[in-house]
Amino acid sequence: MIKLRAPLFITRHVLFALVAGGLGGVVFMFFLIEFDHFTSSNEFCLSCHSMTYADDFYRQSVHYNSPSGVRASCGDCHVSEGIIMATYDHAVGTKDLIKQLFGPDYDDPVINTLHLPEAAFAARDWFRKRDSATCKRCHTQEAILGTRANTAAIHQEDAQGKTCVDCHINLVHRPVPERQTFKRAAWNSMVEEEFALEPGAAAALLGEH
């Protein structure tokens, strides 16, 4: 009868290290899953006061008030699928936390609105780089029929080579023009009028940061 023996390098210490490492890896994976789940929740995102401004518009959108009852959360749209990519997104997203702590006072509604376009452009770039993968979690392009007669044709023919945000922007948060048509001076004037600021105050506030 052949008797199997462990390789010589598998000593008691090595075996203990392998078991401990394996258990540690499993615990770490569960931690990552829970961490990504928690940090993708609306409650976590809204723990930053500045995000409440984005939430105001989100609650007025069809992504919050869907006739079907389906409600997209912050993480559903802004965090990639899968534990590795979700963790990567959260790691990259820490730069926003650093800006929140050490950058302009985003809790101030005026400052928040003045800087909103750059945030919108960055978010759109993020969607485009991922071919709007988070949109496609819920929306199957080939199955879109819509209420207009040509909705299906647009999504099956004219949308070829495009990603969702190439046509659909400003669905959830405060409307911001596309980067190509955005005019800083016009945006500043709008902010000054909305918050009853003196002409030139917006540019001065941006210059301070």
PDB file of C-alpha atoms in Angstrom:
ATOM      1  CA  MET A   1       0.000   0.000   0.000  1.00  0.00           C
ATOM      2  CA  ILE A   2       1.353   3.362  -1.022  1.00  0.00           C
ATOM      3  CA  LYS A   3       1.594   5.799   1.852  1.00  0.00           C
ATOM      4  CA  LEU A   4       1.340   9.466   0.917  1.00  0.00           C
ATOM      5  CA  ARG A   5       3.700  11.827   2.671  1.00  0.00           C
ATOM      6  CA  ALA A   6       3.658  15.590   2.759  1.00  0.00           C
ATOM      7  CA  PRO A   7       6.624  17.350   1.127  1.00  0.00           C
ATOM      8  CA  LEU A   8       9.478  17.965   3.499  1.00  0.00           C
ATOM      9  CA  PHE A   9       9.040  21.733   3.415  1.00  0.00           C
ATOM     10  CA  ILE A  10       5.524  21.365   4.869  1.00  0.00           C
ATOM     11  CA  THR A  11       6.514  21.609   8.491  1.00  0.00           C
ATOM     12  CA  ARG A  12       4.119  22.200  11.363  1.00  0.00           C
ATOM     13  CA  HIS A  13       4.912  25.918  11.264  1.00  0.00           C
ATOM     14  CA  VAL A  14       4.359  26.154   7.520  1.00  0.00           C
ATOM     15  CA  LEU A  15       1.071  24.298   7.827  1.00  0.00           C
ATOM     16  CA  PHE A  16      -0.061  26.623  10.608  1.00  0.00           C
ATOM     17  CA  ALA A  17       0.915  29.659   8.540  1.00  0.00           C
ATOM     18  CA  LEU A  18      -1.022  28.343   5.515  1.00  0.00           C
ATOM     19  CA  VAL A  19      -4.160  27.698   7.568  1.00  0.00           C
ATOM     20  CA  ALA A  20      -3.911  31.057   9.335  1.00  0.00           C
ATOM     21  CA  GLY A  21      -3.277  32.822   6.033  1.00  0.00           C
ATOM     22  CA  GLY A  22      -6.240  31.098   4.411  1.00  0.00           C
ATOM     23  CA  LEU A  23      -8.586  31.980   7.255  1.00  0.00           C
ATOM     24  CA  GLY A  24      -7.239  35.517   7.271  1.00  0.00           C
ATOM     25  CA  GLY A  25      -7.894  35.780   3.539  1.00  0.00           C
ATOM     26  CA  VAL A  26     -11.487  34.608   3.954  1.00  0.00           C
ATOM     27  CA  VAL A  27     -12.080  37.084   6.800  1.00  0.00           C
ATOM     28  CA  PHE A  28     -10.521  39.869   4.714  1.00  0.00           C
ATOM     29  CA  MET A  29     -12.796  39.064   1.763  1.00  0.00           C
ATOM     30  CA  PHE A  30     -15.878  39.189   3.990  1.00  0.00           C
ATOM     31  CA  PHE A  31     -14.616  42.509   5.368  1.00  0.00           C
ATOM     32  CA  LEU A  32     -14.209  43.908   1.853  1.00  0.00           C
ATOM     33  CA  ILE A  33     -17.700  42.777   0.868  1.00  0.00           C
ATOM     34  CA  GLU A  34     -19.251  44.427   3.919  1.00  0.00           C
ATOM     35  CA  PHE A  35     -17.021  47.495   3.552  1.00  0.00           C
ATOM     36  CA  ASP A  36     -17.991  48.004  -0.084  1.00  0.00           C
ATOM     37  CA  HIS A  37     -21.649  47.377   0.734  1.00  0.00           C
ATOM     38  CA  PHE A  38     -21.604  49.953   3.535  1.00  0.00           C
ATOM     39  CA  THR A  39     -19.640  52.591   1.634  1.00  0.00           C
ATOM     40  CA  SER A  40     -21.963  52.221  -1.379  1.00  0.00           C
ATOM     41  CA  SER A  41     -25.072  53.028   0.640  1.00  0.00           C
ATOM     42  CA  ASN A  42     -26.915  56.332   0.453  1.00  0.00           C
ATOM     43  CA  GLU A  43     -26.549  56.682   4.205  1.00  0.00           C
ATOM     44  CA  PHE A  44     -22.766  56.620   3.941  1.00  0.00           C
ATOM     45  CA  CYS A  45     -22.622  59.002   0.959  1.00  0.00           C
ATOM     46  CA  LEU A  46     -24.989  61.463   2.638  1.00  0.00           C
ATOM     47  CA  SER A  47     -22.902  61.475   5.799  1.00  0.00           C
ATOM     48  CA  CYS A  48     -20.987  64.234   3.987  1.00  0.00           C
ATOM     49  CA  HIS A  49     -23.105  67.370   4.284  1.00  0.00           C
ATOM     50  CA  SER A  50     -22.056  68.514   0.833  1.00  0.00           C
ATOM     51  CA  MET A  51     -23.716  65.460  -0.733  1.00  0.00           C
ATOM     52  CA  THR A  52     -27.131  66.557   0.508  1.00  0.00           C
ATOM     53  CA  TYR A  53     -27.263  69.051  -2.368  1.00  0.00           C
ATOM     54  CA  ALA A  54     -26.876  66.202  -4.854  1.00  0.00           C
ATOM     55  CA  ASP A  55     -29.474  64.259  -2.898  1.00  0.00           C
ATOM     56  CA  ASP A  56     -32.071  67.027  -3.259  1.00  0.00           C
ATOM     57  CA  PHE A  57     -32.137  66.613  -7.038  1.00  0.00           C
ATOM     58  CA  TYR A  58     -31.784  62.823  -6.840  1.00  0.00           C
ATOM     59  CA  ARG A  59     -35.017  62.622  -4.813  1.00  0.00           C
ATOM     60  CA  GLN A  60     -36.838  64.503  -7.568  1.00  0.00           C
ATOM     61  CA  SER A  61     -35.583  62.198 -10.314  1.00  0.00           C
ATOM     62  CA  VAL A  62     -37.080  59.052 -11.817  1.00  0.00           C
ATOM     63  CA  HIS A  63     -34.151  57.117 -10.423  1.00  0.00           C
ATOM     64  CA  TYR A  64     -35.649  57.759  -6.987  1.00  0.00           C
ATOM     65  CA  ASN A  65     -39.350  58.013  -7.872  1.00  0.00           C
ATOM     66  CA  SER A  66     -39.584  55.188 -10.364  1.00  0.00           C
ATOM     67  CA  PRO A  67     -43.129  54.117 -11.334  1.00  0.00           C
ATOM     68  CA  SER A  68     -41.920  50.521 -11.153  1.00  0.00           C
ATOM     69  CA  GLY A  69     -40.717  50.960  -7.575  1.00  0.00           C
ATOM     70  CA  VAL A  70     -37.108  50.267  -8.521  1.00  0.00           C
ATOM     71  CA  ARG A  71     -34.873  52.799  -6.783  1.00  0.00           C
ATOM     72  CA  ALA A  72     -31.240  53.281  -7.786  1.00  0.00           C
ATOM     73  CA  SER A  73     -28.908  54.101  -4.903  1.00  0.00           C
ATOM     74  CA  CYS A  74     -25.651  56.076  -5.044  1.00  0.00           C
ATOM     75  CA  GLY A  75     -23.654  52.865  -5.261  1.00  0.00           C
ATOM     76  CA  ASP A  76     -25.861  51.389  -7.966  1.00  0.00           C
ATOM     77  CA  CYS A  77     -24.759  54.150 -10.328  1.00  0.00           C
ATOM     78  CA  HIS A  78     -21.340  55.200  -9.070  1.00  0.00           C
ATOM     79  CA  VAL A  79     -19.671  51.968  -7.911  1.00  0.00           C
ATOM     80  CA  SER A  80     -18.552  49.237 -10.298  1.00  0.00           C
ATOM     81  CA  GLU A  81     -19.777  45.693 -10.004  1.00  0.00           C
ATOM     82  CA  GLY A  82     -17.571  43.050  -8.394  1.00  0.00           C
ATOM     83  CA  ILE A  83     -15.580  43.154  -5.186  1.00  0.00           C
ATOM     84  CA  ILE A  84     -12.263  44.018  -6.836  1.00  0.00           C
ATOM     85  CA  MET A  85     -13.512  46.886  -8.994  1.00  0.00           C
ATOM     86  CA  ALA A  86     -15.794  48.161  -6.220  1.00  0.00           C
ATOM     87  CA  THR A  87     -12.843  48.263  -3.855  1.00  0.00           C
ATOM     88  CA  TYR A  88     -10.775  50.005  -6.520  1.00  0.00           C
ATOM     89  CA  ASP A  89     -13.505  52.632  -7.007  1.00  0.00           C
ATOM     90  CA  HIS A  90     -13.652  53.275  -3.283  1.00  0.00           C
ATOM     91  CA  ALA A  91      -9.873  53.549  -3.079  1.00  0.00           C
ATOM     92  CA  VAL A  92      -9.817  56.077  -5.925  1.00  0.00           C
ATOM     93  CA  GLY A  93     -12.799  57.840  -4.375  1.00  0.00           C
ATOM     94  CA  THR A  94     -10.800  58.680  -1.275  1.00  0.00           C
ATOM     95  CA  LYS A  95      -9.489  61.677  -3.222  1.00  0.00           C
ATOM     96  CA  ASP A  96     -12.985  63.152  -2.891  1.00  0.00           C
ATOM     97  CA  LEU A  97     -12.782  62.694   0.857  1.00  0.00           C
ATOM     98  CA  ILE A  98      -9.415  64.470   0.896  1.00  0.00           C
ATOM     99  CA  LYS A  99     -10.896  67.344  -1.109  1.00  0.00           C
ATOM    100  CA  GLN A 100     -13.836  67.470   1.283  1.00  0.00           C
ATOM    101  CA  LEU A 101     -11.492  67.734   4.252  1.00  0.00           C
ATOM    102  CA  PHE A 102      -8.788  69.989   2.850  1.00  0.00           C
ATOM    103  CA  GLY A 103     -10.284  71.629  -0.249  1.00  0.00           C
ATOM    104  CA  PRO A 104     -12.927  74.310  -0.728  1.00  0.00           C
ATOM    105  CA  ASP A 105     -15.860  74.434   1.671  1.00  0.00           C
ATOM    106  CA  TYR A 106     -18.186  72.178  -0.318  1.00  0.00           C
ATOM    107  CA  ASP A 107     -20.692  72.326   2.531  1.00  0.00           C
ATOM    108  CA  ASP A 108     -21.344  75.917   1.462  1.00  0.00           C
ATOM    109  CA  PRO A 109     -24.135  75.768  -1.161  1.00  0.00           C
ATOM    110  CA  VAL A 110     -22.545  78.566  -3.211  1.00  0.00           C
ATOM    111  CA  ILE A 111     -19.122  76.893  -3.304  1.00  0.00           C
ATOM    112  CA  ASN A 112     -20.757  73.548  -3.965  1.00  0.00           C
ATOM    113  CA  THR A 113     -22.706  74.898  -6.946  1.00  0.00           C
ATOM    114  CA  LEU A 114     -19.691  76.733  -8.355  1.00  0.00           C
ATOM    115  CA  HIS A 115     -17.634  73.523  -8.368  1.00  0.00           C
ATOM    116  CA  LEU A 116     -20.488  71.286  -9.509  1.00  0.00           C
ATOM    117  CA  PRO A 117     -19.578  71.355 -13.245  1.00  0.00           C
ATOM    118  CA  GLU A 118     -16.126  69.829 -12.641  1.00  0.00           C
ATOM    119  CA  ALA A 119     -17.730  67.094 -10.563  1.00  0.00           C
ATOM    120  CA  ALA A 120     -20.279  66.416 -13.304  1.00  0.00           C
ATOM    121  CA  PHE A 121     -17.581  66.256 -15.999  1.00  0.00           C
ATOM    122  CA  ALA A 122     -15.518  63.821 -13.928  1.00  0.00           C
ATOM    123  CA  ALA A 123     -18.551  61.624 -13.307  1.00  0.00           C
ATOM    124  CA  ARG A 124     -19.413  61.554 -17.016  1.00  0.00           C
ATOM    125  CA  ASP A 125     -15.816  60.633 -17.888  1.00  0.00           C
ATOM    126  CA  TRP A 126     -16.062  57.789 -15.361  1.00  0.00           C
ATOM    127  CA  PHE A 127     -19.227  56.468 -17.005  1.00  0.00           C
ATOM    128  CA  ARG A 128     -17.757  56.733 -20.497  1.00  0.00           C
ATOM    129  CA  LYS A 129     -14.567  54.870 -19.551  1.00  0.00           C
ATOM    130  CA  ARG A 130     -16.731  52.000 -18.298  1.00  0.00           C
ATOM    131  CA  ASP A 131     -19.162  52.094 -21.229  1.00  0.00           C
ATOM    132  CA  SER A 132     -21.902  53.040 -18.743  1.00  0.00           C
ATOM    133  CA  ALA A 133     -21.628  49.603 -17.163  1.00  0.00           C
ATOM    134  CA  THR A 134     -23.555  50.641 -14.070  1.00  0.00           C
ATOM    135  CA  CYS A 135     -26.434  51.947 -16.210  1.00  0.00           C
ATOM    136  CA  LYS A 136     -26.552  48.609 -17.984  1.00  0.00           C
ATOM    137  CA  ARG A 137     -26.978  46.722 -14.742  1.00  0.00           C
ATOM    138  CA  CYS A 138     -30.637  47.743 -14.855  1.00  0.00           C
ATOM    139  CA  HIS A 139     -31.183  48.865 -18.448  1.00  0.00           C
ATOM    140  CA  THR A 140     -30.816  46.343 -21.243  1.00  0.00           C
ATOM    141  CA  GLN A 141     -30.331  48.451 -24.344  1.00  0.00           C
ATOM    142  CA  GLU A 142     -31.803  45.897 -26.737  1.00  0.00           C
ATOM    143  CA  ALA A 143     -34.952  45.666 -24.610  1.00  0.00           C
ATOM    144  CA  ILE A 144     -35.656  49.392 -24.416  1.00  0.00           C
ATOM    145  CA  LEU A 145     -38.976  50.193 -26.063  1.00  0.00           C
ATOM    146  CA  GLY A 146     -39.995  53.523 -24.540  1.00  0.00           C
ATOM    147  CA  THR A 147     -43.220  55.411 -25.097  1.00  0.00           C
ATOM    148  CA  ARG A 148     -42.228  57.215 -28.279  1.00  0.00           C
ATOM    149  CA  ALA A 149     -42.605  55.493 -31.603  1.00  0.00           C
ATOM    150  CA  ASN A 150     -38.910  55.794 -32.455  1.00  0.00           C
ATOM    151  CA  THR A 151     -37.430  55.040 -29.026  1.00  0.00           C
ATOM    152  CA  ALA A 152     -36.618  51.429 -29.844  1.00  0.00           C
ATOM    153  CA  ALA A 153     -35.088  52.344 -33.215  1.00  0.00           C
ATOM    154  CA  ILE A 154     -32.917  55.031 -31.642  1.00  0.00           C
ATOM    155  CA  HIS A 155     -31.532  52.602 -29.063  1.00  0.00           C
ATOM    156  CA  GLN A 156     -31.007  49.810 -31.562  1.00  0.00           C
ATOM    157  CA  GLU A 157     -29.663  51.831 -34.490  1.00  0.00           C
ATOM    158  CA  ASP A 158     -28.641  55.410 -33.725  1.00  0.00           C
ATOM    159  CA  ALA A 159     -27.052  54.454 -30.389  1.00  0.00           C
ATOM    160  CA  GLN A 160     -24.502  52.171 -32.043  1.00  0.00           C
ATOM    161  CA  GLY A 161     -21.004  53.087 -30.937  1.00  0.00           C
ATOM    162  CA  LYS A 162     -22.287  55.309 -28.155  1.00  0.00           C
ATOM    163  CA  THR A 163     -22.547  54.799 -24.454  1.00  0.00           C
ATOM    164  CA  CYS A 164     -25.518  55.812 -22.300  1.00  0.00           C
ATOM    165  CA  VAL A 165     -24.174  59.140 -21.060  1.00  0.00           C
ATOM    166  CA  ASP A 166     -23.380  60.268 -24.587  1.00  0.00           C
ATOM    167  CA  CYS A 167     -27.114  60.943 -24.917  1.00  0.00           C
ATOM    168  CA  HIS A 168     -28.456  60.796 -21.362  1.00  0.00           C
ATOM    169  CA  ILE A 169     -27.097  63.374 -18.940  1.00  0.00           C
ATOM    170  CA  ASN A 170     -28.755  65.418 -16.226  1.00  0.00           C
ATOM    171  CA  LEU A 171     -31.189  62.619 -15.407  1.00  0.00           C
ATOM    172  CA  VAL A 172     -30.537  62.566 -11.680  1.00  0.00           C
ATOM    173  CA  HIS A 173     -28.605  65.547 -10.375  1.00  0.00           C
ATOM    174  CA  ARG A 174     -28.640  69.270 -11.010  1.00  0.00           C
ATOM    175  CA  PRO A 175     -28.397  69.936 -14.765  1.00  0.00           C
ATOM    176  CA  VAL A 176     -24.941  70.878 -16.003  1.00  0.00           C
ATOM    177  CA  PRO A 177     -24.089  71.499 -19.694  1.00  0.00           C
ATOM    178  CA  GLU A 178     -21.695  69.213 -21.511  1.00  0.00           C
ATOM    179  CA  ARG A 179     -18.012  70.146 -21.181  1.00  0.00           C
ATOM    180  CA  GLN A 180     -17.862  71.225 -24.843  1.00  0.00           C
ATOM    181  CA  THR A 181     -20.655  73.783 -24.447  1.00  0.00           C
ATOM    182  CA  PHE A 182     -20.047  74.790 -20.836  1.00  0.00           C
ATOM    183  CA  LYS A 183     -19.383  78.494 -20.280  1.00  0.00           C
ATOM    184  CA  ARG A 184     -17.832  79.339 -16.922  1.00  0.00           C
ATOM    185  CA  ALA A 185     -18.904  82.989 -17.072  1.00  0.00           C
ATOM    186  CA  ALA A 186     -22.534  82.041 -17.704  1.00  0.00           C
ATOM    187  CA  TRP A 187     -22.462  79.486 -14.879  1.00  0.00           C
ATOM    188  CA  ASN A 188     -20.987  82.044 -12.490  1.00  0.00           C
ATOM    189  CA  SER A 189     -23.683  84.559 -13.425  1.00  0.00           C
ATOM    190  CA  MET A 190     -26.375  81.962 -12.792  1.00  0.00           C
ATOM    191  CA  VAL A 191     -24.925  81.197  -9.355  1.00  0.00           C
ATOM    192  CA  GLU A 192     -24.667  84.898  -8.498  1.00  0.00           C
ATOM    193  CA  GLU A 193     -28.298  85.427  -9.449  1.00  0.00           C
ATOM    194  CA  GLU A 194     -29.507  82.329  -7.585  1.00  0.00           C
ATOM    195  CA  PHE A 195     -27.724  83.254  -4.371  1.00  0.00           C
ATOM    196  CA  ALA A 196     -28.126  87.047  -4.704  1.00  0.00           C
ATOM    197  CA  LEU A 197     -24.386  87.686  -4.956  1.00  0.00           C
ATOM    198  CA  GLU A 198     -22.707  90.779  -6.309  1.00  0.00           C
ATOM    199  CA  PRO A 199     -21.444  90.556  -9.906  1.00  0.00           C
ATOM    200  CA  GLY A 200     -17.953  89.080  -9.915  1.00  0.00           C
ATOM    201  CA  ALA A 201     -18.393  87.421  -6.527  1.00  0.00           C
ATOM    202  CA  ALA A 202     -18.422  83.928  -8.027  1.00  0.00           C
ATOM    203  CA  ALA A 203     -15.089  84.400  -9.800  1.00  0.00           C
ATOM    204  CA  ALA A 204     -13.638  85.848  -6.598  1.00  0.00           C
ATOM    205  CA  LEU A 205     -14.821  82.844  -4.585  1.00  0.00           C
ATOM    206  CA  LEU A 206     -13.325  80.440  -7.133  1.00  0.00           C
ATOM    207  CA  GLY A 207     -10.073  82.377  -7.049  1.00  0.00           C
ATOM    208  CA  GLU A 208      -9.841  81.942  -3.323  1.00  0.00           C
ATOM    209  CA  HIS A 209      -9.651  78.199  -3.742  1.00  0.00           C
TER     210      HIS A 209
END
